[in-house]
Coordinates of N, CA and C in Angstrom, one line a residue:
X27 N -2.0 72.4 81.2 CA -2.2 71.5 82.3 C -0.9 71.2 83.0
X28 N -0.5 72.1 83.9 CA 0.5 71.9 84.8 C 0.5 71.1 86.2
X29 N 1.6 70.7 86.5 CA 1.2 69.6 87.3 C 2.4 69.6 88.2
X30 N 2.4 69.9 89.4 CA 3.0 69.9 90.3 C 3.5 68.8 90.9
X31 N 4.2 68.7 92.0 CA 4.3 67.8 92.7 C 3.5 67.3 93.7
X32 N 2.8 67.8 93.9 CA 1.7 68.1 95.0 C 0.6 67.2 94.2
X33 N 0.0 67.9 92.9 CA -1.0 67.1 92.1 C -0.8 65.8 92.1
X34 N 0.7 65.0 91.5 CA 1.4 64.1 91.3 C 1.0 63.2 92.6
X35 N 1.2 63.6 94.0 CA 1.6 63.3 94.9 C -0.1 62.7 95.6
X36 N -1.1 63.8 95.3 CA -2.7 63.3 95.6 C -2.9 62.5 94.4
X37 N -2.9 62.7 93.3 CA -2.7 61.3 91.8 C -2.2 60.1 92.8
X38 N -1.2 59.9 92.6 CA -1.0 58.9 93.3 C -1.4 58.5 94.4
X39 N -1.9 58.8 95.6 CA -2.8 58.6 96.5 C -4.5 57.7 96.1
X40 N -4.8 58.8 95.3 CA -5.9 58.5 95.0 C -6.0 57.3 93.7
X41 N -5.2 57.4 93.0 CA -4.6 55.6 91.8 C -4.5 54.7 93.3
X42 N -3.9 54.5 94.4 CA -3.4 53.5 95.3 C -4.8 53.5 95.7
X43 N -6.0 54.3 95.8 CA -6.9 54.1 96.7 C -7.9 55.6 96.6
X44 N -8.8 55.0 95.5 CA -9.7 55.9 95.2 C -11.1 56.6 96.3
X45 N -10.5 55.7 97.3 CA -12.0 55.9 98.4 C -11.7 56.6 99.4
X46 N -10.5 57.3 99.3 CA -9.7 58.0 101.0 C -10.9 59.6 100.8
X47 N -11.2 59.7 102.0 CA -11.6 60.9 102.1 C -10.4 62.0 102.4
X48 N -11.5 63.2 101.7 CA -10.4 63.7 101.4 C -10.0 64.2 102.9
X49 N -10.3 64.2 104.1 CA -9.8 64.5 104.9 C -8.2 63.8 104.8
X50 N -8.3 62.6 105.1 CA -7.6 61.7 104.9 C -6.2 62.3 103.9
X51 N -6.5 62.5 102.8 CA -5.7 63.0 101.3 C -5.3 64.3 101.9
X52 N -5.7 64.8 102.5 CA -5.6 66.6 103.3 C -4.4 66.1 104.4
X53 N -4.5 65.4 105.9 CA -3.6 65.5 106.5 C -2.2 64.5 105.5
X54 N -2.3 63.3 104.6 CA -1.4 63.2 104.4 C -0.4 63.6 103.5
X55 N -0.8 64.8 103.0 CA -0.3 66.0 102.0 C -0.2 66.8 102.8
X56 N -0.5 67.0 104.3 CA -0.1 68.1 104.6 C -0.8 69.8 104.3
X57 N -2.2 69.7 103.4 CA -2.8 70.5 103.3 C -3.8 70.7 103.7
X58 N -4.7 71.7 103.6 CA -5.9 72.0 103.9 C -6.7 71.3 103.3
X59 N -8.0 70.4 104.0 CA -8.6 69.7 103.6 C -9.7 70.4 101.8
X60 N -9.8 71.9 102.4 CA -10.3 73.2 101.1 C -9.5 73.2 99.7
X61 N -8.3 72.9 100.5 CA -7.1 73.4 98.6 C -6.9 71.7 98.4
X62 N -7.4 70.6 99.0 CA -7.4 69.1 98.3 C -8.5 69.1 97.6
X63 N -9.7 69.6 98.0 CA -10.8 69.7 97.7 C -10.8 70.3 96.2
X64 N -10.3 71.6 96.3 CA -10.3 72.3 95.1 C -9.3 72.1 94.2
X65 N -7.9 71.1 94.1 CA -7.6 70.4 93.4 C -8.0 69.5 92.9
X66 N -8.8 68.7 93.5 CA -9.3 67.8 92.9 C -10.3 68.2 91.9
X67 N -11.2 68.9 92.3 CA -11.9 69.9 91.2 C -11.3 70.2 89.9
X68 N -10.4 70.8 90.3 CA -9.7 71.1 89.0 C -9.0 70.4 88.2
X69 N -8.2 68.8 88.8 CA -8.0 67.8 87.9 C -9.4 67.1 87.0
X70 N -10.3 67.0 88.2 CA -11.3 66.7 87.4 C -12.0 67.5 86.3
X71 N -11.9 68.5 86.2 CA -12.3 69.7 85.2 C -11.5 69.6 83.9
X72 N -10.2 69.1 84.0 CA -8.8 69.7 83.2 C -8.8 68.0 82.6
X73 N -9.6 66.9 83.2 CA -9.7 65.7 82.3 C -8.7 64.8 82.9
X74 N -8.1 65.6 83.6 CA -6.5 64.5 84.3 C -7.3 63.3 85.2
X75 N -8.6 63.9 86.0 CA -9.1 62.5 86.5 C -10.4 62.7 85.8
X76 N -10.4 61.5 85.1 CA -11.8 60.9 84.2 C -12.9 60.4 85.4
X77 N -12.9 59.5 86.4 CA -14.0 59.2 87.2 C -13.2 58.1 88.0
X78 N -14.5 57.7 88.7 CA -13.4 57.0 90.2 C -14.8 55.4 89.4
X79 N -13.6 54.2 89.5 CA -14.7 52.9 89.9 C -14.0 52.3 90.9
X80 N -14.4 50.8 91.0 CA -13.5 50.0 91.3 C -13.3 48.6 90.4
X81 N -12.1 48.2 90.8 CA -12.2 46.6 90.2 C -12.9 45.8 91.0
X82 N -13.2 44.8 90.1 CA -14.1 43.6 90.1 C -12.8 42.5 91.0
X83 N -13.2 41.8 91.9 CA -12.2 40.6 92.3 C -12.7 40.0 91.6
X84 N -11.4 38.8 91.8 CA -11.3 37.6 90.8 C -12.6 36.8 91.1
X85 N -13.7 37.0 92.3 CA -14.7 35.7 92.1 C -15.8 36.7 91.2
X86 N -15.8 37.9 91.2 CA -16.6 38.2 90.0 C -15.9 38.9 88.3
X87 N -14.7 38.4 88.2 CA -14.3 38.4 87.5 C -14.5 36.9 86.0
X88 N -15.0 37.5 84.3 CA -15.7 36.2 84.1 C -14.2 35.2 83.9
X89 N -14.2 33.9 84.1 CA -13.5 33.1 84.2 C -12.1 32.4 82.9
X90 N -13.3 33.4 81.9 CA -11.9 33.3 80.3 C -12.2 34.8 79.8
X91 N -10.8 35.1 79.5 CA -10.4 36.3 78.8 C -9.6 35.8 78.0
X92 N -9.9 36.4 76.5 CA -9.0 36.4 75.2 C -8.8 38.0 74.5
X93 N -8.2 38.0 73.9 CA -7.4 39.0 73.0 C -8.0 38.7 71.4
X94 N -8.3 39.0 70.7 CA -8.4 38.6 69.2 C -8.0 39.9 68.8
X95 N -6.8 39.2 67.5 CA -6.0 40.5 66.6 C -6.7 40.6 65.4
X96 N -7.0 41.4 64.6 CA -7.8 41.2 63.6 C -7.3 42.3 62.3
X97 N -7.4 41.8 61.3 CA -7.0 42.4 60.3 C -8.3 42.9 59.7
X98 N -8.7 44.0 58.8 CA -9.7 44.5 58.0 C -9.5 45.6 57.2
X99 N -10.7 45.0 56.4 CA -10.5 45.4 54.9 C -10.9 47.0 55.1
X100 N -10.0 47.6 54.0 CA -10.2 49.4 54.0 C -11.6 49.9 53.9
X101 N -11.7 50.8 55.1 CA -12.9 51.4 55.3 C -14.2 50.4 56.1
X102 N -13.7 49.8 56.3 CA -14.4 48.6 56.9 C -14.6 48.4 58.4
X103 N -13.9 49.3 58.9 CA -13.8 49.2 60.5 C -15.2 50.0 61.1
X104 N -15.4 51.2 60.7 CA -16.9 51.9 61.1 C -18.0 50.7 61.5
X105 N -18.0 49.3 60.8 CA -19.5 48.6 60.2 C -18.7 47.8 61.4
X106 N -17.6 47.2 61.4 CA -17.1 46.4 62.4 C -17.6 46.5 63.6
X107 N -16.8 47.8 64.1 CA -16.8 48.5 65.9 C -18.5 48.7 65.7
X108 N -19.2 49.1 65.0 CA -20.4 48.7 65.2 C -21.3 47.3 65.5
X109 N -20.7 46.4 65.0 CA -21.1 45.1 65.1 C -20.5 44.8 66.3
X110 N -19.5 45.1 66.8 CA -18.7 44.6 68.2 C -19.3 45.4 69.3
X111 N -19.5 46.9 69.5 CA -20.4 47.1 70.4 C -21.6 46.7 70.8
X112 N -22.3 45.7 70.0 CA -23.4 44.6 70.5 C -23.0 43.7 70.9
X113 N -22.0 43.3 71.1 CA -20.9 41.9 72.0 C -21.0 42.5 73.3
X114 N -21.9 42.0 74.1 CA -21.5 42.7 75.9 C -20.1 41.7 76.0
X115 N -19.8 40.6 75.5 CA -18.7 39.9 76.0 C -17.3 41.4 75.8
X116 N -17.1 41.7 74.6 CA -15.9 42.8 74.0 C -16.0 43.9 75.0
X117 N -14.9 43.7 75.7 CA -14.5 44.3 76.8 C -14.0 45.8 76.4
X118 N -12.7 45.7 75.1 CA -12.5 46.8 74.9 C -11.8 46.4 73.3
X119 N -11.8 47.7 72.4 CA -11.4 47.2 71.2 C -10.5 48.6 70.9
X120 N -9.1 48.1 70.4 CA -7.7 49.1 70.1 C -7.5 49.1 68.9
X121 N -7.0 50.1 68.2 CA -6.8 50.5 67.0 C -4.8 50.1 66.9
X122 N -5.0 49.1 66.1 CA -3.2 49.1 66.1 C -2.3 49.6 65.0
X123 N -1.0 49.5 65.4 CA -0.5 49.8 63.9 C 0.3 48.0 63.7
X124 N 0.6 48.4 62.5 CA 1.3 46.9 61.9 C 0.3 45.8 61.6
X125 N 1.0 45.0 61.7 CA -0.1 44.0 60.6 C -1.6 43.6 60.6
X126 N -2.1 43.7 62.0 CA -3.7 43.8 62.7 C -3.6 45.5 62.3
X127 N -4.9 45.3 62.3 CA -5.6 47.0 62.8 C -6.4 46.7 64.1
X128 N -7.2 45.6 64.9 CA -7.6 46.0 66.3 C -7.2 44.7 66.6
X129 N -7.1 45.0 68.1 CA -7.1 44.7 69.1 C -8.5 44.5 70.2
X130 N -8.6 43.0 70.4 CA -10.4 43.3 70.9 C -10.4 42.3 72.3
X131 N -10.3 42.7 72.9 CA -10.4 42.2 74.6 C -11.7 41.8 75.1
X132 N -11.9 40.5 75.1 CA -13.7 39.3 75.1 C -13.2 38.9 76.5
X133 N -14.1 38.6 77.4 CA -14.3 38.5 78.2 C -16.0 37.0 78.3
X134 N -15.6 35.8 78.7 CA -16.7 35.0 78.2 C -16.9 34.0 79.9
X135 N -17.9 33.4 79.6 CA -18.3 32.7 80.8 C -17.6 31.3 81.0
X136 N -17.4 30.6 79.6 CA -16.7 29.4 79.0 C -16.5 29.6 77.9
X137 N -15.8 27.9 77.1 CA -15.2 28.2 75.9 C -16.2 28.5 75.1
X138 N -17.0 27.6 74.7 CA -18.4 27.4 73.6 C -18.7 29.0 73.6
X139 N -19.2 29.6 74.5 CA -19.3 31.5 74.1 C -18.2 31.8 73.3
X140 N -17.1 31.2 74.0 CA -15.4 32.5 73.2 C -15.6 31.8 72.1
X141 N -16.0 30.8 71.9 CA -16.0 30.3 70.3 C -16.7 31.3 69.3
X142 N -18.0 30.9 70.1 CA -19.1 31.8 69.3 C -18.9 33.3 69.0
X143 N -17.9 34.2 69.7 CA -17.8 35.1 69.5 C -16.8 35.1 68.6
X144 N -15.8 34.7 69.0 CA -14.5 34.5 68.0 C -15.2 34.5 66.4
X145 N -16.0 33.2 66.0 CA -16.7 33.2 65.2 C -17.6 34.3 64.8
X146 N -18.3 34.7 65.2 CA -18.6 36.2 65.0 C -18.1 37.1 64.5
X147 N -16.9 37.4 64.7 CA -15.7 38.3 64.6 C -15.3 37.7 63.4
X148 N -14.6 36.6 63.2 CA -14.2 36.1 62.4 C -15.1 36.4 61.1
X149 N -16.4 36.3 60.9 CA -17.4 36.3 60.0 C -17.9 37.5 59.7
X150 N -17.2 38.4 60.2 CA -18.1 39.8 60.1 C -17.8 40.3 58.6
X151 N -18.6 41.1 57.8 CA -17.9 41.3 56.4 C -16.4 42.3 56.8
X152 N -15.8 42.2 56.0 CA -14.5 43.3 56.1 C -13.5 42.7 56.8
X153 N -13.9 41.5 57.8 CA -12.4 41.1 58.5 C -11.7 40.2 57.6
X154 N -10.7 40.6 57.2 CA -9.5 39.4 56.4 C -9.3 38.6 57.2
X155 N -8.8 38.9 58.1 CA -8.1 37.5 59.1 C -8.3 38.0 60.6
X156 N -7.7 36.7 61.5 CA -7.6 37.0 62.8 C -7.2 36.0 63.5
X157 N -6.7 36.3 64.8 CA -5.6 35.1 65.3 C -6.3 35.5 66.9
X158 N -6.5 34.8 67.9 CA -6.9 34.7 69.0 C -6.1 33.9 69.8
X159 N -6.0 34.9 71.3 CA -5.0 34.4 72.7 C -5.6 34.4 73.4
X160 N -5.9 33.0 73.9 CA -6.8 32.7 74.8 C -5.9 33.2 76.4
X161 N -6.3 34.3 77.0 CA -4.9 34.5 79.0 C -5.7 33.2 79.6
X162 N -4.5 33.1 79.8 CA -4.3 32.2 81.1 C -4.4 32.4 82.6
X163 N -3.4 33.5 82.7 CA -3.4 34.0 84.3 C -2.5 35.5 84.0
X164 N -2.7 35.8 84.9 CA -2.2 37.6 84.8 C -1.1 37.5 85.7
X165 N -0.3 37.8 85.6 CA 1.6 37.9 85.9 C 1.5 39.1 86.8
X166 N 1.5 40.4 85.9 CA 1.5 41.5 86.1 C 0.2 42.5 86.2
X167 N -0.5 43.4 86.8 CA -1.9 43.8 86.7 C -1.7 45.4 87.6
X168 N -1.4 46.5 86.6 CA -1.3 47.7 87.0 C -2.2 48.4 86.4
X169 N -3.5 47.6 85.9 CA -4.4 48.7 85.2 C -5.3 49.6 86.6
X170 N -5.7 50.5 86.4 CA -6.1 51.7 87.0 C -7.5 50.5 88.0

């Protein structure tokens, strides 16, 4: 999977603004609207572009986000990530190294839910421990 400057150059176009047609992506590269076309094809083939969404603005965005770190017991994670994929709140859950093993990104409407979940999590068999960061506000925000 080689990647030119060219690829780089529609990548980045299309990260800034996944809705440009590709005409659009054609005159400002400079190429044929056919060989944008067919690159993109082929990043998408080659896995480099996974799918196009969009973000949510902040008024439909839900109003508390936390983090919970969580420690668990060996061989215990399989029954876990199963139990957390029925959380529509669990936004997303990371495998870490060092003293947690995941990382679990809740997403709730108020506190009393993040409680409830937290507690959930907390109670599940296999979890030793866990520590929860309630964000506040986002600083920085370069996710895709």
């Amino acid at each position: 999977m080689q990647l030119d400057d060219t690829d780089r150059a529609l990548l980045a176009l299309l990260t800034e603004n996944a809705r440009l047609p590709v005409t659009d992506l054609a005159r400002r590269l400079s190429l044929a609207r056919t060989t944008v076309q067919a690159r993109i094809e082929r990043l998408e083939a080659q896995g480099l572009i996974a799918g196009y969404t969009i973000r949510r603005g902040r008024a439909l965005a839900p109003p508390l986000r936390a983090t919970a770190l969580v420690s668990v017991e060996a061989r215990a994670t399989p029954a876990l990530l199963t139990r957390l994929r029925d959380m529509p709140e669990v936004e997303q859950v990371h495998t870490l190294s060092g003293r947690y093993d995941l990382m679990i990104r809740i997403a709730a409407t108020d506190t009393e839910r993040l409680d409830r979940i937290l507690d959930r999590i907390g109670d599940a068999p296999g979890v030793r421990f866990s520590e929860s960061l309630i964000q506040l506000s986002t600083k920085i925000d370069r996710a895709p």
